[in-house]
Short mmCIF file of C-alpha atoms in Angstrom, two decimals:
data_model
loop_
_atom_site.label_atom_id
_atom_site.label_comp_id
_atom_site.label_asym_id
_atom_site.label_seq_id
_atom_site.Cartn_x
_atom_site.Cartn_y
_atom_site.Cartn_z
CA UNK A 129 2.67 -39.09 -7.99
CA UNK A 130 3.29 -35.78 -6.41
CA UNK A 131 1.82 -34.70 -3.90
CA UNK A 132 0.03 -30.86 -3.79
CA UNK A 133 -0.22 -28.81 -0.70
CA UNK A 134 -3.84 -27.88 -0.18
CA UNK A 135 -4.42 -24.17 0.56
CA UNK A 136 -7.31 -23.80 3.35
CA UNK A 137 -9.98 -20.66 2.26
CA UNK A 138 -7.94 -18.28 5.36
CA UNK A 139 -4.87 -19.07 3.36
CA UNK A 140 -5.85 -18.37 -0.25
CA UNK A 141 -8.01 -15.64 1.09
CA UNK A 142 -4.11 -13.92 2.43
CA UNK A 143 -2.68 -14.66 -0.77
CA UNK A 144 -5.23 -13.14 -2.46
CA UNK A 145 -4.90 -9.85 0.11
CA UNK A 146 -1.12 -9.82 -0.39
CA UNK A 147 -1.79 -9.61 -4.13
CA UNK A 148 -3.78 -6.68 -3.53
CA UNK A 149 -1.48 -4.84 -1.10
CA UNK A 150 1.21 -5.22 -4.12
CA UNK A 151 -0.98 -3.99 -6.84
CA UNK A 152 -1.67 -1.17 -4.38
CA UNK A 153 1.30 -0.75 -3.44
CA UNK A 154 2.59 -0.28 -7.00
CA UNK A 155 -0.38 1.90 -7.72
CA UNK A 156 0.71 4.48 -5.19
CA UNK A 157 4.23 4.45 -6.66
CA UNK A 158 2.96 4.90 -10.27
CA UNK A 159 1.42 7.77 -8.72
CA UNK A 160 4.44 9.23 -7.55
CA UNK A 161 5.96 8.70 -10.80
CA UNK A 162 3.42 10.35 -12.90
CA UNK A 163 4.01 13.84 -11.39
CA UNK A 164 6.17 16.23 -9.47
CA UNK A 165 8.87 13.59 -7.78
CA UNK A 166 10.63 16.40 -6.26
CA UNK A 167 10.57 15.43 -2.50
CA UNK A 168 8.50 18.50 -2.17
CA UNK A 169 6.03 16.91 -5.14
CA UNK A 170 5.82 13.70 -3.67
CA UNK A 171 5.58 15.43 -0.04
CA UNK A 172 3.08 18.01 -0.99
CA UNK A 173 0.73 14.97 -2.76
CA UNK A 174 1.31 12.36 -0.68
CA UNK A 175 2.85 13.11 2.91
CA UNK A 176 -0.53 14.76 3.97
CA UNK A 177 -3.08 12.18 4.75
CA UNK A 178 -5.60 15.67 3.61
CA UNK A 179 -4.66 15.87 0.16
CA UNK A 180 -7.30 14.61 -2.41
CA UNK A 181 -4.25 12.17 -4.09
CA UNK A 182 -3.74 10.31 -1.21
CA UNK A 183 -7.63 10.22 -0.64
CA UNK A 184 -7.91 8.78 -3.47
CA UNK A 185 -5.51 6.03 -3.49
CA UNK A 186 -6.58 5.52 0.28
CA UNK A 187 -10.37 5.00 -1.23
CA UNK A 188 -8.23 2.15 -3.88
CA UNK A 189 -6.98 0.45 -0.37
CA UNK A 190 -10.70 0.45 1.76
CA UNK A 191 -11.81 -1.11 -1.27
CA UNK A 192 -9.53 -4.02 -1.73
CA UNK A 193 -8.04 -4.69 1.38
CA UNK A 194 -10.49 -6.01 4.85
CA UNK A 195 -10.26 -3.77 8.26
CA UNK A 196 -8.95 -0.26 6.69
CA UNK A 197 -10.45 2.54 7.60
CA UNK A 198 -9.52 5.86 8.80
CA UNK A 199 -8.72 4.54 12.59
CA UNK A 200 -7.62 0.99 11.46
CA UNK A 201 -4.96 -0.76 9.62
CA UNK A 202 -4.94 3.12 7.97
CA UNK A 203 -1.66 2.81 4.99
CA UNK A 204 1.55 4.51 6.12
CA UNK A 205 3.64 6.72 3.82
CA UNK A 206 7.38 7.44 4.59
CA UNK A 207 8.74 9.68 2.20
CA UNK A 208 12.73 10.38 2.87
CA UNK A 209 14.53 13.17 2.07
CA UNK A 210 16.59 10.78 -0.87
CA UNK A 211 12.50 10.38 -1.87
CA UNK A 212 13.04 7.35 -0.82
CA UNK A 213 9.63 5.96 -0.19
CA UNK A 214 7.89 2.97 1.96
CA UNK A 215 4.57 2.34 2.02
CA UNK A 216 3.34 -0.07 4.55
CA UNK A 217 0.11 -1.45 4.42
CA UNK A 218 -1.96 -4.28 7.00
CA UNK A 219 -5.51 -5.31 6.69
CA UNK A 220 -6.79 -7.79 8.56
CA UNK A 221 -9.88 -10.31 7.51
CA UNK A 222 -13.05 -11.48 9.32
CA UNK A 223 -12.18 -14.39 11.43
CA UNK A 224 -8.22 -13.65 11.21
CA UNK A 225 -7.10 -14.12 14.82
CA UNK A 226 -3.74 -11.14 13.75
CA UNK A 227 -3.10 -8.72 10.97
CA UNK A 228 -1.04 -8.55 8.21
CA UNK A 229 1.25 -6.48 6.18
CA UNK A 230 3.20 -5.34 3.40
CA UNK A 231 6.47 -3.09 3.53
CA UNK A 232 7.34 -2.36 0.07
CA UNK A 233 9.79 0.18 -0.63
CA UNK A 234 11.15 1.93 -3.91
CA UNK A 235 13.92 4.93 -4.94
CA UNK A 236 12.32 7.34 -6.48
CA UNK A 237 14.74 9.47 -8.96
CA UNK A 238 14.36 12.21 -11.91
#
């Protein structure tokens, strides 16, 4: 027989969160792609933590992920001059002794 690790509730819980930060993740960069991706464009919708795009997608994350909020585990946006971009989100979950995160980064191109 073969034997099957057994995920505790904490770990599938992370899974589960990691999941989500890659979905969202994704989400912001389909985003990106669906409109201006000019470095200016993706600057001018996405650079600004003001702008009612990244308020939006930032409502997406406080939904889905535990412990963001506008002071806490808040999603980072890099946006290089190449429009290279890297989001970097962390949430952290009742009862998790440290947070967590995601780095995802993508190339974004005409």
């Amino acid at each position: 027989t073969c034997a099957l690790p057994i995920l505790s509730a904490i770990d599938s819980g992370n899974a589960q969160y990691r999941s989500e930060a890659s979905l969202l993740a994704s989400d912001l960069i389909s985003r990106i792609w669906t409109g201006d991706r000019s470095f200016n464009g993706i600057n001018d919708r996405f650079g600004n933590t003001a702008t009612d795009d990244y308020k939006d997608w930032l409502a997406s994350v406080q939904q889905r992920l535990p412990g963001v909020s506008t002071s806490s585990h808040v999603p980072v946006i890099v946006i290089g001059s190449d429009r290279t971009v890297t989001v970097t989100l962390s949430w952290q979950a009742a009862g998790d002794k440290d947070a967590h995160q995601l780095i995802f980064q993508t190339l974004i191109t005409d």
